Amino acid sequence: MNDDRLAIVVAKPRAQDVIDALQEEGVYDADRSVAEHGADAVAIPVTEAPETVAYREVVQQVGQPRLRTLEDHLRERGWTDEELDTAPGSWAVIGSVVLVDIGDAPRPEEVGAALLTMHGEADTVLARGPISGTHREPDVEVLAGEGDTQTVHREHGIAYGLDLAEVMFSPGNKAERKHMGDTVRKGERVLDMFAGIGYFTLPMAAAGAEAIAIERNPTAFQFLLENAMRNGVQDHVQAYRADNRDVLAEGLDSFGEASTVDRIVMGYYDATEPDDEGGYTYLDPAIDALAPGGIIHVHEATPETLVFERPIERIEAAATAQDRTVEVLDTRRVKGYSEGVAHVVVDARLE
């Protein structure tokens, strides 16, 4: 067997998890494409058989090395240099779906076909539009493939079932989802105020935390329940389909929970916005529900000129109003949110 053309065969749903693990081990061969292998499996190219990843078998992968970039694929399809300047610069594979910001690229269907060629583990390419509405609903368009928008995405040992036409999923938050699973302690009481499909709830519950997850979008809430069961953490997740302001106004103890929690995650970009009465719509009830010495993780879409300064000032103002002191533990820039605006996170302990 030619060692330069090796691939490992794994079940198709495991493809992204396996690719991540192979990259960490340093044996993933990015010069070749992932290819289908039978009805339910894929062959993932490797430079040598991995030591840390389970697989069905090692095979010799035939065929030509893949073209390395989207530009290579589109140039092969006749795109001019001027057209290539408008091609997408990034995209994400979410389960069996490639999600791409198509921008002003001409012939979007050709972009979709090229991305399918590049990612054999995927069967659908979606163009991502804006997120809008009170339930943060996405706008997507099928560019290529089967057109199935439902998938199961796996990362860091967590399986997220979702429908990308119904609920949002941010690939750029991958490290932050892992961080929340790494940072909680077993038995810790945590509150996820904007739980969605379980972005942060699932890794925290899998790490042994006792999670209260609140989500008002009915579709996202249904996936949250399914995902808790899918990951075997349903006994560690108490989910409420509600507006977190209503739940916290009544008090967690009204729902049979302890009145305070050890940690709160506020994963909504506008969670620090002030209200019309000089307070903070979400920060005020969150701080009230946080036990002394508890930790709060606050996400914000912040203008670049105010990065970290503004969210910290808002946390401190809300805390001072409740006679609480703030110790900033960490600040992180997650990704760009829009032009001149960054998605940042502040971790703070409140005494």
mmCIF file of C-alpha atoms in Angstrom:
data_model
loop_
_atom_site.group_PDB
_atom_site.id
_atom_site.type_symbol
_atom_site.label_atom_id
_atom_site.label_comp_id
_atom_site.label_asym_id
_atom_site.label_seq_id
_atom_site.Cartn_x
_atom_site.Cartn_y
_atom_site.Cartn_z
ATOM 1 C CA MET A 1 0.000 0.000 0.000
ATOM 2 C CA ASN A 2 1.353 3.429 -0.984
ATOM 3 C CA ASP A 3 1.800 5.346 2.262
ATOM 4 C CA ASP A 4 1.467 8.646 0.396
ATOM 5 C CA ARG A 5 -2.157 7.894 -0.492
ATOM 6 C CA LEU A 6 -3.620 6.582 2.771
ATOM 7 C CA ALA A 7 -7.085 7.302 4.091
ATOM 8 C CA ILE A 8 -9.063 6.087 7.088
ATOM 9 C CA VAL A 9 -12.683 5.026 6.791
ATOM 10 C CA VAL A 10 -15.139 6.362 9.382
ATOM 11 C CA ALA A 11 -18.904 6.734 9.638
ATOM 12 C CA LYS A 12 -20.035 9.862 7.813
ATOM 13 C CA PRO A 13 -21.601 11.539 10.889
ATOM 14 C CA ARG A 14 -18.190 11.409 12.614
ATOM 15 C CA ALA A 15 -16.344 13.118 9.757
ATOM 16 C CA GLN A 16 -15.880 16.606 11.222
ATOM 17 C CA ASP A 17 -14.958 15.310 14.685
ATOM 18 C CA VAL A 18 -12.402 12.969 13.140
ATOM 19 C CA ILE A 19 -10.928 15.692 10.925
ATOM 20 C CA ASP A 20 -10.505 17.927 13.997
ATOM 21 C CA ALA A 21 -8.796 15.087 15.884
ATOM 22 C CA LEU A 22 -6.518 14.260 12.947
ATOM 23 C CA GLN A 23 -5.493 17.898 12.674
ATOM 24 C CA GLU A 24 -4.632 17.938 16.366
ATOM 25 C CA GLU A 25 -2.542 14.784 15.939
ATOM 26 C CA GLY A 26 -0.897 16.266 12.850
ATOM 27 C CA VAL A 27 -1.756 13.456 10.426
ATOM 28 C CA TYR A 28 -4.614 15.008 8.399
ATOM 29 C CA ASP A 29 -3.637 15.396 4.739
ATOM 30 C CA ALA A 30 -5.179 18.668 3.610
ATOM 31 C CA ASP A 31 -3.899 18.194 0.053
ATOM 32 C CA ARG A 32 -6.511 15.549 -0.710
ATOM 33 C CA SER A 33 -10.285 15.495 -0.555
ATOM 34 C CA VAL A 34 -12.533 13.608 1.810
ATOM 35 C CA ALA A 35 -14.354 11.080 -0.371
ATOM 36 C CA GLU A 36 -17.478 8.976 0.069
ATOM 37 C CA HIS A 37 -16.785 5.338 0.918
ATOM 38 C CA GLY A 38 -19.917 3.270 0.536
ATOM 39 C CA ALA A 39 -23.368 4.386 1.590
ATOM 40 C CA ASP A 40 -22.660 5.531 5.137
ATOM 41 C CA ALA A 41 -18.940 6.270 5.385
ATOM 42 C CA VAL A 42 -16.193 8.557 4.143
ATOM 43 C CA ALA A 43 -12.486 8.077 3.504
ATOM 44 C CA ILE A 44 -10.468 10.836 5.155
ATOM 45 C CA PRO A 45 -6.945 11.365 3.804
ATOM 46 C CA VAL A 46 -4.073 10.957 6.267
ATOM 47 C CA THR A 47 -0.294 11.083 6.065
ATOM 48 C CA GLU A 48 -0.090 7.993 8.281
ATOM 49 C CA ALA A 49 -2.442 5.853 10.342
ATOM 50 C CA PRO A 50 -3.514 7.846 13.429
ATOM 51 C CA GLU A 51 -2.860 6.722 16.990
ATOM 52 C CA THR A 52 -5.592 8.673 18.787
ATOM 53 C CA VAL A 53 -8.580 8.200 16.451
ATOM 54 C CA ALA A 54 -10.815 5.163 16.068
ATOM 55 C CA TYR A 55 -11.517 4.091 12.478
ATOM 56 C CA ARG A 56 -12.930 1.155 10.548
ATOM 57 C CA GLU A 57 -9.971 0.493 8.271
ATOM 58 C CA VAL A 58 -7.054 2.068 6.448
ATOM 59 C CA VAL A 59 -7.433 2.164 2.660
ATOM 60 C CA GLN A 60 -5.475 3.417 -0.287
ATOM 61 C CA GLN A 61 -7.198 6.497 -1.619
ATOM 62 C CA VAL A 62 -7.240 6.797 -5.399
ATOM 63 C CA GLY A 63 -7.884 9.829 -7.543
ATOM 64 C CA GLN A 64 -6.182 13.141 -8.098
ATOM 65 C CA PRO A 65 -5.005 15.397 -5.269
ATOM 66 C CA ARG A 66 -7.632 17.988 -4.616
ATOM 67 C CA LEU A 67 -7.230 21.544 -5.759
ATOM 68 C CA ARG A 68 -6.142 23.370 -2.623
ATOM 69 C CA THR A 69 -8.304 26.478 -2.728
ATOM 70 C CA LEU A 70 -11.718 27.622 -3.828
ATOM 71 C CA GLU A 71 -9.933 29.952 -6.220
ATOM 72 C CA ASP A 72 -8.296 26.936 -7.909
ATOM 73 C CA HIS A 73 -11.680 25.270 -8.375
ATOM 74 C CA LEU A 74 -13.353 28.389 -9.733
ATOM 75 C CA ARG A 75 -10.468 29.181 -12.032
ATOM 76 C CA GLU A 76 -10.838 25.670 -13.454
ATOM 77 C CA ARG A 77 -14.485 26.599 -14.121
ATOM 78 C CA GLY A 78 -13.397 29.616 -16.150
ATOM 79 C CA TRP A 79 -13.629 32.420 -13.600
ATOM 80 C CA THR A 80 -11.622 35.535 -14.428
ATOM 81 C CA ASP A 81 -9.275 37.287 -12.008
ATOM 82 C CA GLU A 82 -11.871 40.015 -11.558
ATOM 83 C CA GLU A 83 -14.552 37.471 -10.701
ATOM 84 C CA LEU A 84 -12.232 35.623 -8.342
ATOM 85 C CA ASP A 85 -11.760 38.846 -6.363
ATOM 86 C CA THR A 86 -15.437 38.576 -5.357
ATOM 87 C CA ALA A 87 -15.291 34.887 -4.360
ATOM 88 C CA PRO A 88 -15.977 33.997 -0.706
ATOM 89 C CA GLY A 89 -12.882 33.970 1.466
ATOM 90 C CA SER A 90 -14.246 31.707 4.190
ATOM 91 C CA TRP A 91 -16.983 29.210 4.911
ATOM 92 C CA ALA A 92 -17.797 26.573 7.519
ATOM 93 C CA VAL A 93 -18.711 22.907 7.424
ATOM 94 C CA ILE A 94 -21.516 22.304 9.911
ATOM 95 C CA GLY A 95 -22.307 18.606 10.016
ATOM 96 C CA SER A 96 -23.212 17.696 6.458
ATOM 97 C CA VAL A 97 -23.779 21.311 5.368
ATOM 98 C CA VAL A 98 -21.355 23.931 4.064
ATOM 99 C CA LEU A 99 -22.450 27.404 5.150
ATOM 100 C CA VAL A 100 -20.998 30.282 3.141
ATOM 101 C CA ASP A 101 -21.383 34.062 2.895
ATOM 102 C CA ILE A 102 -21.710 34.395 -0.852
ATOM 103 C CA GLY A 103 -21.378 38.183 -0.987
ATOM 104 C CA ASP A 104 -21.257 39.636 -4.497
ATOM 105 C CA ALA A 105 -19.814 36.546 -6.172
ATOM 106 C CA PRO A 106 -21.263 35.833 -9.619
ATOM 107 C CA ARG A 107 -22.752 32.414 -10.385
ATOM 108 C CA PRO A 108 -23.319 31.325 -6.767
ATOM 109 C CA GLU A 109 -24.291 27.838 -7.905
ATOM 110 C CA GLU A 110 -20.764 27.298 -9.234
ATOM 111 C CA VAL A 111 -19.378 28.327 -5.858
ATOM 112 C CA GLY A 112 -21.680 25.773 -4.240
ATOM 113 C CA ALA A 113 -20.615 23.009 -6.629
ATOM 114 C CA ALA A 114 -16.948 23.791 -6.008
ATOM 115 C CA LEU A 115 -17.410 23.680 -2.231
ATOM 116 C CA LEU A 116 -19.117 20.292 -2.500
ATOM 117 C CA THR A 117 -16.148 19.025 -4.479
ATOM 118 C CA MET A 118 -13.798 20.287 -1.789
ATOM 119 C CA HIS A 119 -15.764 18.800 1.114
ATOM 120 C CA GLY A 120 -16.777 15.215 0.478
ATOM 121 C CA GLU A 121 -18.256 14.949 3.991
ATOM 122 C CA ALA A 122 -20.972 17.474 3.038
ATOM 123 C CA ASP A 123 -24.057 17.012 0.883
ATOM 124 C CA THR A 124 -25.544 20.540 0.872
ATOM 125 C CA VAL A 125 -24.214 24.066 0.440
ATOM 126 C CA LEU A 126 -26.187 26.990 1.861
ATOM 127 C CA ALA A 127 -25.695 30.699 1.288
ATOM 128 C CA ARG A 128 -26.014 32.462 4.618
ATOM 129 C CA GLY A 129 -28.103 35.623 4.804
ATOM 130 C CA PRO A 130 -28.783 37.946 7.731
ATOM 131 C CA ILE A 131 -30.052 36.861 11.139
ATOM 132 C CA SER A 132 -33.222 38.751 12.063
ATOM 133 C CA GLY A 133 -36.290 38.849 14.282
ATOM 134 C CA THR A 134 -36.804 38.427 18.000
ATOM 135 C CA HIS A 135 -36.039 34.709 17.682
ATOM 136 C CA ARG A 136 -32.773 35.359 15.766
ATOM 137 C CA GLU A 137 -33.900 33.387 12.738
ATOM 138 C CA PRO A 138 -31.514 32.809 9.797
ATOM 139 C CA ASP A 139 -32.102 33.412 6.116
ATOM 140 C CA VAL A 140 -30.445 30.780 3.918
ATOM 141 C CA GLU A 141 -30.550 29.716 0.271
ATOM 142 C CA VAL A 142 -29.591 26.326 -1.156
ATOM 143 C CA LEU A 143 -26.729 26.686 -3.627
ATOM 144 C CA ALA A 144 -25.853 23.057 -4.325
ATOM 145 C CA GLY A 145 -26.428 19.492 -3.245
ATOM 146 C CA GLU A 146 -29.391 17.730 -1.705
ATOM 147 C CA GLY A 147 -30.801 20.807 -0.002
ATOM 148 C CA ASP A 148 -31.267 19.158 3.385
ATOM 149 C CA THR A 149 -30.885 21.901 5.991
ATOM 150 C CA GLN A 150 -31.186 19.562 8.993
ATOM 151 C CA THR A 151 -27.932 18.083 10.232
ATOM 152 C CA VAL A 152 -25.981 16.972 13.272
ATOM 153 C CA HIS A 153 -22.793 18.898 13.880
ATOM 154 C CA ARG A 154 -20.114 17.423 16.132
ATOM 155 C CA GLU A 155 -17.284 19.256 17.824
ATOM 156 C CA HIS A 156 -15.209 18.526 20.908
ATOM 157 C CA GLY A 157 -17.303 15.465 21.687
ATOM 158 C CA ILE A 158 -20.659 17.291 21.614
ATOM 159 C CA ALA A 159 -23.379 16.600 19.021
ATOM 160 C CA TYR A 160 -25.581 19.540 18.022
ATOM 161 C CA GLY A 161 -28.709 18.657 16.055
ATOM 162 C CA LEU A 162 -30.187 21.646 14.246
ATOM 163 C CA ASP A 163 -31.946 22.965 11.175
ATOM 164 C CA LEU A 164 -29.848 25.726 9.635
ATOM 165 C CA ALA A 165 -32.928 27.165 7.931
ATOM 166 C CA GLU A 166 -34.639 27.595 11.311
ATOM 167 C CA VAL A 167 -31.998 28.312 13.950
ATOM 168 C CA MET A 168 -28.658 30.087 13.964
ATOM 169 C CA PHE A 169 -25.291 28.448 14.519
ATOM 170 C CA SER A 170 -22.087 30.477 14.739
ATOM 171 C CA PRO A 171 -18.996 28.500 13.623
ATOM 172 C CA GLY A 172 -16.800 31.289 14.971
ATOM 173 C CA ASN A 173 -17.892 30.495 18.547
ATOM 174 C CA LYS A 174 -16.306 27.038 18.481
ATOM 175 C CA ALA A 175 -13.484 27.882 20.884
ATOM 176 C CA GLU A 176 -15.896 29.623 23.231
ATOM 177 C CA ARG A 177 -18.169 26.566 23.375
ATOM 178 C CA LYS A 178 -15.157 24.438 24.294
ATOM 179 C CA HIS A 179 -14.042 27.013 26.855
ATOM 180 C CA MET A 180 -17.347 26.770 28.710
ATOM 181 C CA GLY A 181 -17.055 22.999 28.930
ATOM 182 C CA ASP A 182 -13.489 23.305 30.197
ATOM 183 C CA THR A 183 -14.139 26.019 32.770
ATOM 184 C CA VAL A 184 -17.096 24.662 34.768
ATOM 185 C CA ARG A 185 -16.742 22.412 37.803
ATOM 186 C CA LYS A 186 -18.672 19.198 38.358
ATOM 187 C CA GLY A 187 -21.853 19.868 40.312
ATOM 188 C CA GLU A 188 -21.728 23.609 39.703
ATOM 189 C CA ARG A 189 -25.108 25.311 39.222
ATOM 190 C CA VAL A 190 -25.137 27.256 35.957
ATOM 191 C CA LEU A 191 -27.736 29.380 34.201
ATOM 192 C CA ASP A 192 -27.686 29.761 30.411
ATOM 193 C CA MET A 193 -29.978 32.727 29.782
ATOM 194 C CA PHE A 194 -30.034 32.447 25.978
ATOM 195 C CA ALA A 195 -29.618 28.704 25.517
ATOM 196 C CA GLY A 196 -30.574 28.278 21.854
ATOM 197 C CA ILE A 197 -30.049 24.664 20.811
ATOM 198 C CA GLY A 198 -27.616 24.170 23.688
ATOM 199 C CA TYR A 199 -24.506 25.920 22.364
ATOM 200 C CA PHE A 200 -23.042 26.418 25.852
ATOM 201 C CA THR A 201 -25.470 24.338 27.924
ATOM 202 C CA LEU A 202 -24.402 21.040 26.366
ATOM 203 C CA PRO A 203 -20.625 21.272 26.933
ATOM 204 C CA MET A 204 -21.209 22.525 30.487
ATOM 205 C CA ALA A 205 -23.652 19.726 31.280
ATOM 206 C CA ALA A 206 -21.324 17.171 29.709
ATOM 207 C CA ALA A 207 -18.619 18.420 32.083
ATOM 208 C CA GLY A 208 -20.883 17.673 35.041
ATOM 209 C CA ALA A 209 -22.535 21.028 35.695
ATOM 210 C CA GLU A 210 -26.211 21.269 36.635
ATOM 211 C CA ALA A 211 -27.615 23.596 33.970
ATOM 212 C CA ILE A 212 -30.752 25.703 33.852
ATOM 213 C CA ALA A 213 -31.320 26.510 30.166
ATOM 214 C CA ILE A 214 -33.819 29.170 29.091
ATOM 215 C CA GLU A 215 -34.823 29.607 25.436
ATOM 216 C CA ARG A 216 -37.929 31.287 24.014
ATOM 217 C CA ASN A 217 -37.628 30.272 20.331
ATOM 218 C CA PRO A 218 -39.860 27.161 20.112
ATOM 219 C CA THR A 219 -37.831 25.541 17.327
ATOM 220 C CA ALA A 220 -34.514 26.096 19.089
ATOM 221 C CA PHE A 221 -36.072 24.875 22.339
ATOM 222 C CA GLN A 222 -37.149 21.603 20.729
ATOM 223 C CA PHE A 223 -33.603 21.040 19.458
ATOM 224 C CA LEU A 224 -32.302 21.888 22.938
ATOM 225 C CA LEU A 225 -34.381 19.081 24.436
ATOM 226 C CA GLU A 226 -33.388 16.642 21.693
ATOM 227 C CA ASN A 227 -29.712 17.576 22.005
ATOM 228 C CA ALA A 228 -29.723 17.039 25.760
ATOM 229 C CA MET A 229 -30.943 13.500 25.116
ATOM 230 C CA ARG A 230 -28.630 13.040 22.120
ATOM 231 C CA ASN A 231 -25.643 13.773 24.366
ATOM 232 C CA GLY A 232 -26.962 11.838 27.358
ATOM 233 C CA VAL A 233 -27.062 14.897 29.633
ATOM 234 C CA GLN A 234 -30.825 15.251 30.061
ATOM 235 C CA ASP A 235 -30.515 14.584 33.783
ATOM 236 C CA HIS A 236 -28.180 17.574 34.084
ATOM 237 C CA VAL A 237 -30.316 20.049 32.115
ATOM 238 C CA GLN A 238 -33.506 21.734 33.298
ATOM 239 C CA ALA A 239 -34.902 23.555 30.264
ATOM 240 C CA TYR A 240 -37.562 26.279 30.190
ATOM 241 C CA ARG A 241 -39.240 27.636 27.063
ATOM 242 C CA ALA A 242 -39.702 31.195 28.217
ATOM 243 C CA ASP A 243 -38.304 34.704 28.177
ATOM 244 C CA ASN A 244 -35.517 34.711 30.741
ATOM 245 C CA ARG A 245 -36.723 38.083 32.040
ATOM 246 C CA ASP A 246 -40.021 36.489 33.038
ATOM 247 C CA VAL A 247 -38.314 33.533 34.718
ATOM 248 C CA LEU A 248 -35.898 35.705 36.662
ATOM 249 C CA ALA A 249 -38.610 38.214 37.605
ATOM 250 C CA GLU A 250 -40.533 35.400 39.307
ATOM 251 C CA GLY A 251 -37.348 34.027 40.835
ATOM 252 C CA LEU A 252 -35.659 30.711 40.146
ATOM 253 C CA ASP A 253 -37.029 29.355 43.401
ATOM 254 C CA SER A 254 -40.546 29.759 41.984
ATOM 255 C CA PHE A 255 -39.636 26.995 39.518
ATOM 256 C CA GLY A 256 -38.291 24.645 42.132
ATOM 257 C CA GLU A 257 -34.693 25.740 41.553
ATOM 258 C CA ALA A 258 -32.241 27.171 44.054
ATOM 259 C CA SER A 259 -32.706 30.940 44.261
ATOM 260 C CA THR A 260 -29.163 31.640 43.008
ATOM 261 C CA VAL A 261 -26.623 29.963 40.747
ATOM 262 C CA ASP A 262 -22.836 29.740 40.699
ATOM 263 C CA ARG A 263 -22.337 30.778 37.073
ATOM 264 C CA ILE A 264 -24.326 32.597 34.403
ATOM 265 C CA VAL A 265 -23.772 32.655 30.646
ATOM 266 C CA MET A 266 -25.197 35.597 28.685
ATOM 267 C CA GLY A 267 -24.533 34.633 25.070
ATOM 268 C CA TYR A 268 -26.720 37.319 23.489
ATOM 269 C CA TYR A 269 -24.806 40.161 21.820
ATOM 270 C CA ASP A 270 -27.147 42.869 23.134
ATOM 271 C CA ALA A 271 -27.458 41.490 26.675
ATOM 272 C CA THR A 272 -25.665 44.509 28.174
ATOM 273 C CA GLU A 273 -27.893 47.159 26.584
ATOM 274 C CA PRO A 274 -29.330 49.671 29.120
ATOM 275 C CA ASP A 275 -33.071 50.047 29.522
ATOM 276 C CA ASP A 276 -35.080 53.280 29.474
ATOM 277 C CA GLU A 277 -35.016 53.660 33.252
ATOM 278 C CA GLY A 278 -31.278 53.825 33.835
ATOM 279 C CA GLY A 279 -30.869 50.099 34.513
ATOM 280 C CA TYR A 280 -30.030 47.048 32.419
ATOM 281 C CA THR A 281 -32.729 44.790 31.004
ATOM 282 C CA TYR A 282 -30.759 41.543 31.264
ATOM 283 C CA LEU A 283 -27.761 42.353 33.460
ATOM 284 C CA ASP A 284 -29.857 43.459 36.448
ATOM 285 C CA PRO A 285 -31.854 40.223 36.895
ATOM 286 C CA ALA A 286 -28.775 38.146 36.047
ATOM 287 C CA ILE A 287 -26.711 39.734 38.789
ATOM 288 C CA ASP A 288 -29.589 39.319 41.220
ATOM 289 C CA ALA A 289 -29.627 35.571 40.458
ATOM 290 C CA LEU A 290 -25.857 35.147 40.830
ATOM 291 C CA ALA A 291 -24.599 33.841 44.167
ATOM 292 C CA PRO A 292 -21.867 35.822 45.995
ATOM 293 C CA GLY A 293 -18.559 34.860 44.437
ATOM 294 C CA GLY A 294 -20.322 33.613 41.318
ATOM 295 C CA ILE A 295 -18.995 34.105 37.795
ATOM 296 C CA ILE A 296 -20.768 35.735 34.876
ATOM 297 C CA HIS A 297 -19.778 35.354 31.199
ATOM 298 C CA VAL A 298 -21.044 38.333 29.206
ATOM 299 C CA HIS A 299 -20.996 38.421 25.398
ATOM 300 C CA GLU A 300 -21.267 41.736 23.594
ATOM 301 C CA ALA A 301 -21.018 43.177 20.094
ATOM 302 C CA THR A 302 -18.725 46.105 20.872
ATOM 303 C CA PRO A 303 -17.422 48.931 18.651
ATOM 304 C CA GLU A 304 -13.697 48.469 18.149
ATOM 305 C CA THR A 305 -12.972 51.760 19.871
ATOM 306 C CA LEU A 306 -14.747 50.524 23.026
ATOM 307 C CA VAL A 307 -13.608 46.896 23.100
ATOM 308 C CA PHE A 308 -13.606 45.559 26.675
ATOM 309 C CA GLU A 309 -14.049 49.067 28.112
ATOM 310 C CA ARG A 310 -17.792 49.273 27.418
ATOM 311 C CA PRO A 311 -18.893 45.788 28.579
ATOM 312 C CA ILE A 312 -16.778 46.073 31.731
ATOM 313 C CA GLU A 313 -18.227 49.501 32.531
ATOM 314 C CA ARG A 314 -21.761 48.175 32.092
ATOM 315 C CA ILE A 315 -21.140 45.125 34.279
ATOM 316 C CA GLU A 316 -19.611 47.323 36.973
ATOM 317 C CA ALA A 317 -22.495 49.822 36.828
ATOM 318 C CA ALA A 318 -25.125 47.083 37.144
ATOM 319 C CA ALA A 319 -23.193 45.414 39.954
ATOM 320 C CA THR A 320 -22.687 48.659 41.899
ATOM 321 C CA ALA A 321 -26.433 49.277 41.797
ATOM 322 C CA GLN A 322 -26.825 46.019 43.738
ATOM 323 C CA ASP A 323 -23.901 46.696 46.100
ATOM 324 C CA ARG A 324 -21.774 44.065 44.370
ATOM 325 C CA THR A 325 -18.097 44.313 43.495
ATOM 326 C CA VAL A 326 -16.578 43.086 40.232
ATOM 327 C CA GLU A 327 -13.327 41.242 39.610
ATOM 328 C CA VAL A 328 -12.612 40.860 35.890
ATOM 329 C CA LEU A 329 -11.136 37.390 35.403
ATOM 330 C CA ASP A 330 -10.628 37.333 31.654
ATOM 331 C CA THR A 331 -11.475 39.135 28.415
ATOM 332 C CA ARG A 332 -11.577 37.516 24.993
ATOM 333 C CA ARG A 333 -12.090 38.706 21.448
ATOM 334 C CA VAL A 334 -14.105 35.921 19.801
ATOM 335 C CA LYS A 335 -14.400 37.187 16.222
ATOM 336 C CA GLY A 336 -15.369 40.123 14.069
ATOM 337 C CA TYR A 337 -19.091 40.838 14.261
ATOM 338 C CA SER A 338 -19.393 43.455 11.525
ATOM 339 C CA GLU A 339 -17.250 46.245 10.137
ATOM 340 C CA GLY A 340 -15.795 48.122 13.097
ATOM 341 C CA VAL A 341 -17.559 45.877 15.631
ATOM 342 C CA ALA A 342 -16.101 42.904 17.536
ATOM 343 C CA HIS A 343 -17.725 40.006 19.363
ATOM 344 C CA VAL A 344 -16.086 39.981 22.794
ATOM 345 C CA VAL A 345 -16.573 38.134 26.067
ATOM 346 C CA VAL A 346 -15.896 39.326 29.621
ATOM 347 C CA ASP A 347 -15.639 36.809 32.466
ATOM 348 C CA ALA A 348 -16.157 38.433 35.864
ATOM 349 C CA ARG A 349 -16.564 37.326 39.467
ATOM 350 C CA LEU A 350 -19.106 39.222 41.558
ATOM 351 C CA GLU A 351 -18.833 39.379 45.335
#
